[in-house]
Coordinates of C-alpha atoms in Angstrom, one line a residue:
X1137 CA 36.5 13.4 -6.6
X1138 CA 33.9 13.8 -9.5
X1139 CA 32.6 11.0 -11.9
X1140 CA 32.2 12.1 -15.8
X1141 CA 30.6 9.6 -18.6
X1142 CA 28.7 10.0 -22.3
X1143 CA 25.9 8.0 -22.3
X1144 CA 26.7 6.0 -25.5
X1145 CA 23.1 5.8 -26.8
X1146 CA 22.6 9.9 -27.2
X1147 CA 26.0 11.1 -26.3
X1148 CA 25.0 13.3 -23.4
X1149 CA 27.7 13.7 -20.4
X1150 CA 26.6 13.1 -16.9
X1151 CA 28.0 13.7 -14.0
X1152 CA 28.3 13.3 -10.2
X1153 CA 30.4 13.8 -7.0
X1154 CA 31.5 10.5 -5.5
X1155 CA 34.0 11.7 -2.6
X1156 CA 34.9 15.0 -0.5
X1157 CA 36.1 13.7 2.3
X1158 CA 38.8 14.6 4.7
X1159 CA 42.1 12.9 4.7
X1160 CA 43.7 13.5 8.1
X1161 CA 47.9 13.4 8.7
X1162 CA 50.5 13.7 5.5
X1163 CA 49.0 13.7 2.1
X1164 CA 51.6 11.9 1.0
X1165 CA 51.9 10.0 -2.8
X1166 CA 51.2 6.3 -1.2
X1167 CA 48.2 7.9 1.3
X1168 CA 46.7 10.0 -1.9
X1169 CA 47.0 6.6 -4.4
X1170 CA 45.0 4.5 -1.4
X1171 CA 42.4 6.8 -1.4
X1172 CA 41.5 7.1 -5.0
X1173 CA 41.5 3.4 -4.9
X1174 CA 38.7 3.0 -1.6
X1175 CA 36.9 5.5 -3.6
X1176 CA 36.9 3.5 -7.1
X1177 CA 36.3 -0.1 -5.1
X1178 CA 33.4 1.8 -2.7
X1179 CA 31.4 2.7 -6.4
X1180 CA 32.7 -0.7 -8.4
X1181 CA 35.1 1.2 -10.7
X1182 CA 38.2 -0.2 -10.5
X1183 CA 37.9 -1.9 -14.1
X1184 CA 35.8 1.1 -15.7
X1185 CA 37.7 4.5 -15.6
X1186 CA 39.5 5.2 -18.6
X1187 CA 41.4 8.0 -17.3
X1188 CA 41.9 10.1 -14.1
X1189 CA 42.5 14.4 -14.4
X1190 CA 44.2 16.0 -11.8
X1191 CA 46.3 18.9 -10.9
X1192 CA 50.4 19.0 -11.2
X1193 CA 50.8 18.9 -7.5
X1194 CA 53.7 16.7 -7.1
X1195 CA 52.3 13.9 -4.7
X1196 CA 49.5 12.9 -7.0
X1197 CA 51.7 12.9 -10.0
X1198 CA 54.4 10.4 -8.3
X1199 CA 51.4 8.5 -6.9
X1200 CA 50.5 7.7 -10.6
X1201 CA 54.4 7.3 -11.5
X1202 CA 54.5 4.7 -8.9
X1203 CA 51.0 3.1 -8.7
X1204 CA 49.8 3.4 -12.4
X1205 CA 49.6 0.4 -14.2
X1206 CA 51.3 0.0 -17.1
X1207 CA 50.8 -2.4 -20.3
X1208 CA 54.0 -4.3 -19.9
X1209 CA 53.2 -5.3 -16.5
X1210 CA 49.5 -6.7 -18.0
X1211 CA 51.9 -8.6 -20.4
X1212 CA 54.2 -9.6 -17.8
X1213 CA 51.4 -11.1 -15.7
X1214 CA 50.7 -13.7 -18.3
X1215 CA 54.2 -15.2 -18.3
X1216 CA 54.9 -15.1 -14.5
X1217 CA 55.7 -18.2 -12.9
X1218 CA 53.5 -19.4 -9.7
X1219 CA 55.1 -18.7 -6.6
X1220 CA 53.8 -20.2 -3.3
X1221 CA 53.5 -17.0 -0.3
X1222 CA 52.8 -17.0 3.8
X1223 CA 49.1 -15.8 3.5
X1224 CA 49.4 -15.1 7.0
X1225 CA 52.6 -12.9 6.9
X1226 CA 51.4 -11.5 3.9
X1227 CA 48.2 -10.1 5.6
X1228 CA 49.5 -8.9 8.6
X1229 CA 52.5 -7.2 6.7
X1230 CA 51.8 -3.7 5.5
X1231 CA 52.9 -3.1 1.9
X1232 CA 52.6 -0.3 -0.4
X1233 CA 51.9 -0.6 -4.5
X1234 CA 49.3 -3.2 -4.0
X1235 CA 46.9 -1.4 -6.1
X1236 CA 47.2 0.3 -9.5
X1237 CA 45.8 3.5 -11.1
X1238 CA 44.1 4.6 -14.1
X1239 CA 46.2 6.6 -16.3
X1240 CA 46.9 9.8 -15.4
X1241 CA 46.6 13.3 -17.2
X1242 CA 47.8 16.3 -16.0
X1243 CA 47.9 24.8 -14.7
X1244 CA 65.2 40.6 -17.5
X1245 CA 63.6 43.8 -17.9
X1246 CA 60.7 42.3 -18.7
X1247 CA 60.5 40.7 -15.4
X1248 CA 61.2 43.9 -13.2
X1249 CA 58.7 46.1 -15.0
X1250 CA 55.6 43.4 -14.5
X1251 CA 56.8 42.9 -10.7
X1252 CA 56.5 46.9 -10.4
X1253 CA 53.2 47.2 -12.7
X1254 CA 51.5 44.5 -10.8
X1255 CA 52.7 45.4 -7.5
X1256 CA 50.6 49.4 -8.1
X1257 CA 48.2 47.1 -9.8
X1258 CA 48.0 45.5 -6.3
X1259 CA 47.9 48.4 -4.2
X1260 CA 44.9 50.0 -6.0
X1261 CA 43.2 46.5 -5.8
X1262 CA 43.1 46.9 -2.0
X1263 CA 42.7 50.6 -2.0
X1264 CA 39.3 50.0 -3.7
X1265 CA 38.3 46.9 -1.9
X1266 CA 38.6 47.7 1.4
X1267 CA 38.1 51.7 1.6
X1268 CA 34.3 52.7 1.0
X1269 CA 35.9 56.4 0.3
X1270 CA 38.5 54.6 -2.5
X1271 CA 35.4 52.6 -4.1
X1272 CA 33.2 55.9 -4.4
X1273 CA 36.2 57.5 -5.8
X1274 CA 37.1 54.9 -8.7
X1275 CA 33.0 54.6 -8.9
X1276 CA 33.3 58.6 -9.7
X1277 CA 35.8 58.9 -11.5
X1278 CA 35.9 55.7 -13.7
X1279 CA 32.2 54.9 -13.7
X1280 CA 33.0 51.6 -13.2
X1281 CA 34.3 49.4 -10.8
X1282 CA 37.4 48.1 -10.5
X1283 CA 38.0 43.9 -11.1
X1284 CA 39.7 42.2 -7.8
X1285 CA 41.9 39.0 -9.1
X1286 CA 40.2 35.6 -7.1
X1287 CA 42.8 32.9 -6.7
X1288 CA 40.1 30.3 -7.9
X1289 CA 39.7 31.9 -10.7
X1290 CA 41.7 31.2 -13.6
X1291 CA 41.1 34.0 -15.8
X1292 CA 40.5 37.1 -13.0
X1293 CA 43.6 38.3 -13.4
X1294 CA 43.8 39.0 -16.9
X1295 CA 40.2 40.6 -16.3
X1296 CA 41.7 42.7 -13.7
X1297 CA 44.5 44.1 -15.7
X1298 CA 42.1 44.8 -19.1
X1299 CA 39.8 46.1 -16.7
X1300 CA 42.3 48.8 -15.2
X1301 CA 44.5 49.0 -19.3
X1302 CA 40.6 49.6 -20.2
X1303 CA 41.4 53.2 -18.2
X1304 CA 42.9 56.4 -20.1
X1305 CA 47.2 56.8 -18.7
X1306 CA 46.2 59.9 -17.1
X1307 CA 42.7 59.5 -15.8
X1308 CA 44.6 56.4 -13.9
X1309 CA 47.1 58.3 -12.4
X1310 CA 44.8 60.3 -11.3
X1311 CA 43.5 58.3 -8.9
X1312 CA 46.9 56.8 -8.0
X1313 CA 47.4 59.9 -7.1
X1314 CA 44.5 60.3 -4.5
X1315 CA 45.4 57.3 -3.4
X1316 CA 48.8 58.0 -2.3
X1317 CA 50.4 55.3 -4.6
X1318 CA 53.0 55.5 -7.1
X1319 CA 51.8 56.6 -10.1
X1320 CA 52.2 54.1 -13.7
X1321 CA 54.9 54.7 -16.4
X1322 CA 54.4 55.1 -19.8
X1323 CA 56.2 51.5 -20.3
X1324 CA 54.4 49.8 -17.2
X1325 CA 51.2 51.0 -19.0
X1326 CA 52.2 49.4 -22.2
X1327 CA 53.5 46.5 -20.9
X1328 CA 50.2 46.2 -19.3
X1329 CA 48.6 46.3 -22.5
X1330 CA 50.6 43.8 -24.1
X1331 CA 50.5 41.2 -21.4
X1332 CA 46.8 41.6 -21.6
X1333 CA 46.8 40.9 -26.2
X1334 CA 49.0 38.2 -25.6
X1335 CA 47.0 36.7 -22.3
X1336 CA 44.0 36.6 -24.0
X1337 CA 43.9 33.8 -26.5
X1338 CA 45.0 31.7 -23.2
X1339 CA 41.9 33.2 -21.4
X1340 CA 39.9 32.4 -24.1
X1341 CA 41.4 28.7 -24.5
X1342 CA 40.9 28.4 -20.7
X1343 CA 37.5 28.7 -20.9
X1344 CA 36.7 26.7 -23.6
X1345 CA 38.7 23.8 -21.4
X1346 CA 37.0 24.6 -18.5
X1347 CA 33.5 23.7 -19.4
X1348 CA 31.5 20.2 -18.2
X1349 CA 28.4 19.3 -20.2
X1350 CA 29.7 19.6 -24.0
X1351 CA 33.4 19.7 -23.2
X1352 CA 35.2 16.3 -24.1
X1353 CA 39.3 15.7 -23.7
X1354 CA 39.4 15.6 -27.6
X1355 CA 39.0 19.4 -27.6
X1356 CA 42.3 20.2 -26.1
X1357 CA 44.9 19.2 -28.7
X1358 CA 42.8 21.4 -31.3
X1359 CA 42.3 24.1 -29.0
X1360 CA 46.2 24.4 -28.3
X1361 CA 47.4 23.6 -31.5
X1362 CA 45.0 27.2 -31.9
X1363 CA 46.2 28.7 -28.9
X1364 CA 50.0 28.3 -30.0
X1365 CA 49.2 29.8 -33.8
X1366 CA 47.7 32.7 -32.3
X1367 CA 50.1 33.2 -29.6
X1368 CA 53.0 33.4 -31.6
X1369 CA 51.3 35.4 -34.4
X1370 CA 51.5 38.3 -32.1
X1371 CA 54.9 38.1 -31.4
X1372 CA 56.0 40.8 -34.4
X1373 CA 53.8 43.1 -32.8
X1374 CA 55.1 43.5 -29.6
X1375 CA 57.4 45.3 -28.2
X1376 CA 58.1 45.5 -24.6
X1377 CA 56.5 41.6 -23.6
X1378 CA 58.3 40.1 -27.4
X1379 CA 59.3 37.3 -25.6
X1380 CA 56.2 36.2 -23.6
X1381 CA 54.6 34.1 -26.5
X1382 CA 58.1 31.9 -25.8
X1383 CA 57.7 32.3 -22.2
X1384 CA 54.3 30.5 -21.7
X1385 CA 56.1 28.1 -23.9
X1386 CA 52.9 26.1 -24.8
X1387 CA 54.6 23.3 -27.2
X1388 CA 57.0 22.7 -24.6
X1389 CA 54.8 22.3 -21.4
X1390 CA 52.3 19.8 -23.8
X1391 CA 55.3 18.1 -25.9
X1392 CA 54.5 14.6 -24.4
X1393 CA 50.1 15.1 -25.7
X1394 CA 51.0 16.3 -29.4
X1395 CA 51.9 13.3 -30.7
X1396 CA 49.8 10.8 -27.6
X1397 CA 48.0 8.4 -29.2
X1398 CA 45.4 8.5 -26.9
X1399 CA 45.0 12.2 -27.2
X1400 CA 45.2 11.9 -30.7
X1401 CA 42.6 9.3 -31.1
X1402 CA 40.3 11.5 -29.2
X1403 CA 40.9 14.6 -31.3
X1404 CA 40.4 13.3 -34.6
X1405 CA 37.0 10.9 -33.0
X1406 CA 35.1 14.2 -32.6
X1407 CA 33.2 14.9 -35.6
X1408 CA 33.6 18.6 -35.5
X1409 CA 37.5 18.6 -36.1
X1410 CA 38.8 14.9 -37.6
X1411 CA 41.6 16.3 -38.8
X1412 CA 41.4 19.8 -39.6
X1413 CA 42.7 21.0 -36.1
X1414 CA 46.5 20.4 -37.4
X1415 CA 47.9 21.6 -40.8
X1416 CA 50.3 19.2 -41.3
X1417 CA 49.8 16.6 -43.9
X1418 CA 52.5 13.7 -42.4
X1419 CA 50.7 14.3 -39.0
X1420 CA 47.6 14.1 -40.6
X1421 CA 48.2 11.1 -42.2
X1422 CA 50.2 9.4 -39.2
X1423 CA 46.4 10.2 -37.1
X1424 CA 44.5 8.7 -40.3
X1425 CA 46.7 5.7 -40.1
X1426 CA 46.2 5.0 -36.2
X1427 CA 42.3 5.7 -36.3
X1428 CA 42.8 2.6 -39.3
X1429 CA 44.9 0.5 -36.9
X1430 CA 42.4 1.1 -33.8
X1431 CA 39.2 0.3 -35.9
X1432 CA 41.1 -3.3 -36.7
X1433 CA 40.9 -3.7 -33.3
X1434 CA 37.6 -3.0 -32.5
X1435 CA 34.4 -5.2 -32.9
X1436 CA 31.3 -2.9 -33.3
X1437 CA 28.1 -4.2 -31.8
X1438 CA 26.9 -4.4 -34.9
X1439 CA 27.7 -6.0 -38.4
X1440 CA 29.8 -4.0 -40.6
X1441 CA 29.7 -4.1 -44.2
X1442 CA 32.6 -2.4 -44.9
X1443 CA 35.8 -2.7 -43.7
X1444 CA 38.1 -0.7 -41.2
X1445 CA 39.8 1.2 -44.0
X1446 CA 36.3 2.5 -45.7
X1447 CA 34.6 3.5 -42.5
X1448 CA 37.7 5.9 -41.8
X1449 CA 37.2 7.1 -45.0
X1450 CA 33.7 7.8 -45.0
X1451 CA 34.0 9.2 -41.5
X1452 CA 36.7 11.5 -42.5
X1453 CA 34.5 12.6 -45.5
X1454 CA 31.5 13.0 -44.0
X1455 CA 30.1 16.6 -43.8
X1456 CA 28.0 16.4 -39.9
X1457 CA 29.8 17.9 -37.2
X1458 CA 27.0 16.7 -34.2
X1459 CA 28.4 13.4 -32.1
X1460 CA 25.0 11.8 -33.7
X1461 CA 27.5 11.4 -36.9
X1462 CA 29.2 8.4 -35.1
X1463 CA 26.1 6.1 -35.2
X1464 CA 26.7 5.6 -38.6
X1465 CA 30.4 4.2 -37.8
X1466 CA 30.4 1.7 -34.8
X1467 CA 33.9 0.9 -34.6
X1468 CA 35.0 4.9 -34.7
X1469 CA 31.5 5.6 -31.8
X1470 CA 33.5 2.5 -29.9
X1471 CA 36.9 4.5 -30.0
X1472 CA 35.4 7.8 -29.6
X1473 CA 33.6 6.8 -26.5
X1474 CA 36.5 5.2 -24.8
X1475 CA 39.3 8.4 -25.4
X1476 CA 36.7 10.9 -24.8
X1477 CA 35.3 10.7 -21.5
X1478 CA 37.8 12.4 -19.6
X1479 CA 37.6 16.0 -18.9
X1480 CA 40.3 17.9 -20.2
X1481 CA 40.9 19.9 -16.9
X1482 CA 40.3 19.3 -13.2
X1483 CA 37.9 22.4 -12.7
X1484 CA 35.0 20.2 -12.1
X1485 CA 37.0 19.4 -8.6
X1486 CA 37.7 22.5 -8.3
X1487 CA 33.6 23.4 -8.5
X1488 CA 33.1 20.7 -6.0
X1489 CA 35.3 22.5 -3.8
X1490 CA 33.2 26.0 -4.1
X1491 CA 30.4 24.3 -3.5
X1492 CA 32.0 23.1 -0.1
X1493 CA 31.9 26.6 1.0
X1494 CA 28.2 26.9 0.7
X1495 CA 27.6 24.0 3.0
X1496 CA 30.3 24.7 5.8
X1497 CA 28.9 28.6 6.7
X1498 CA 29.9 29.5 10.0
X1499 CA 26.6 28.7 11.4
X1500 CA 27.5 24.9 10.9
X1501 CA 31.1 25.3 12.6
X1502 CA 30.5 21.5 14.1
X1503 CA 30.0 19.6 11.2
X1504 CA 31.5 16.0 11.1
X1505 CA 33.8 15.5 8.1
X1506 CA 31.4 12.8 7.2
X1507 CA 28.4 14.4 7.8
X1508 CA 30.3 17.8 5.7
X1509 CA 31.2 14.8 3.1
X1510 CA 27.6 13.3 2.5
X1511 CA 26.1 17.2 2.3
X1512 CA 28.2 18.1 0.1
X1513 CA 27.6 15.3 -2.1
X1514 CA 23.9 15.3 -1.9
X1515 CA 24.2 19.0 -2.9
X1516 CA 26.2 18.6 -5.9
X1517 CA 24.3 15.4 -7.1
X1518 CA 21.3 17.1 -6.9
X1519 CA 20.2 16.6 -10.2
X1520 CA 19.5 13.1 -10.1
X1521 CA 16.5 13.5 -7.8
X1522 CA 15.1 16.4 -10.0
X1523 CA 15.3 14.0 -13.5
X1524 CA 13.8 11.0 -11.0
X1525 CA 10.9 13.5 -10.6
X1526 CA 10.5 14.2 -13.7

């Protein structure tokens, strides 16, 4: 588990490992929700986190869907009765729910001719990555080397397949044929090329999701409201992979964040879109009217001298794209702070993870899992002893 917060003064993110520890048995929803919450109570944070970025593997999402804490029970709470309990049958009874979580956000013919594309794709993959004879050849022939897919890696595969698309038809054959595999077809080979143009807005999306230091959840509604324009301005050109754009069916896998209010709120905080991430005049005046409502809510540390409506205004009018913009409007700095923090992917768990593998060589086969844990942590937090010495 990683830690991400803006430091409210300058608007710098920080970061820091807090757990990588081992959970032993089932990793069932109940087991996964407890641990989160040791983890938040062992650093104090139980009342801090605005939000928690995960994964879509099923047993953290119906942890959340059964542990997270929703505003009706907060309004429920005030109105309960008192009821008297056994404390001593209570604490020797073991219970589940009796924590909550922070919200939760959460990677035909057609078909048969990518299975068979991919699959020679495949088989030259291994050819040049495990024969010293095959990697001289492509080296040879090609003058450069072939890209192996990594599973970690998001984007490697669409690398992979530009990388062997970026070959002539014939030249690639070629080399199939030396190394005894089935040579491409002319529609494999254009298929190729087309599931590489219509990949690579999503690659370049990806990316710009992926990063950690400048990279703030209100980027992601603007960079898929991109991604989907782009996407399905290709479609007209395509011919074999026409129905991909529909396929990776971006609207429809992020239906339930276009029109989030929390999402939204942290797209149009951001000072380098407001609102011209969507081109839709109703939505934009549906996001203008929230921000409104949610600056009536807020109480700036400071005195205002204007009111809610005129500091949207201004902000929506002013020309600075930087996050130093938002010191001049405390209630919108306030908002843009709280729906902002969050990461808008989980790769920064995922980094933790790679790091992992640098401390658990085969040389250190014996490790503890909590002596793994706290050198793993030490490694990745790092930085906080280098800006102490400074």
């Amino acid at each position: 588990m990683t830690a991400h917060w803006i430091d409210p003064s300058t608007f710098v993110r920080g970061h820091a490992a807090l757990a990588c520890k081992r959970v032993r048995g089932r990793h069932t929803y109940d087991v996964i929700g407890n641990e989160i919450e040791q983890v938040h109570s062992a650093y104090g944070l139980n009342s801090k986190v605005t939000a928690i970025v995960t994964d879509n593997g099923s047993n953290f999402i119906k942890a959340f869907r059964m542990f997270q804490k929703s505003d009706s029970d907060e309004e429920s709470e005030e109105d309960e009765e008192v009821t008297f309990t056994d404390v001593e049958q209570t604490l020797s009874t073991e219970s589940e729910g009796q924590f909550s979580l922070p919200p939760h956000l959460r990677s035909n013919e057609a078909k048969f001719i990518y299975r068979s594309a991919t699959s020679k794709c495949s088989a030259m993959w291994t050819k040049a990555n495990c024969s010293s004879v095959a990697s001289e050849l492509v080296d040879n022939f090609f003058k450069k080397k072939l890209i192996v897919p990594v599973s970690t890696r998001w984007n490697s595969f669409h690398d992979a397949l530009s990388r062997i698309t970026d070959i002539n038809l014939a030249e690639l054959n070629t080399v199939c044929t030396q190394f005894g595999i089935k040579c491409f077809t002319n529609r494999e080979y254009l298929f190729l090329k087309e599931y590489c143009i219509v990949l690579k807005p999503l690659t370049v999306a990806l990316d710009i999701l992926q990063g950690e230091e400048n990279c703030y959840f209100g980027i992601l509604l603007p960079t898929l409201e991109i991604l989907m324009s782009r996407t399905l301005a290709l479609q007209d050109e395509l011919k074999l992979t026409a129905s991909l754009p529909d396929i990776i069916a971006i609207k429809v896998r992020f239906s339930s964040m276009m029109d989030n209010k929390e999402d939204l709120l942290a797209a149009v905080t951001l000072p380098k879109f407001k609102l011209s991430w969507t081109r839709e005049e109703e939505k934009k005046d549906m996001v203008r009217a929230m921000l409104t409502t949610e600056c009536h809510h807020k109480n700036p540390e400071d005195d205002c001298t204007y009111s809610a409506e005129t500091e949207v205004m201004e902000y929506l009018k002013s020309a600075g794209s930087e996050l130093g913009v938002l010191s001049q409007f405390p209630r919108i700095k306030a908002i843009s702070l709280r729906y902002n923090t969050a990461t808008p992917s989980s790769t920064p768990v995922e980094r933790l993870f790679s790091l992992g593998n640098l401390v658990l060589t085969p040389r250190r086969n014996r490790l503890s899992s909590e002596r793994f844990e706290r050198l793993t942590l030490m490694r990745y937090n790092n930085f906080f002893k280098n800006n102490t010495a400074k």
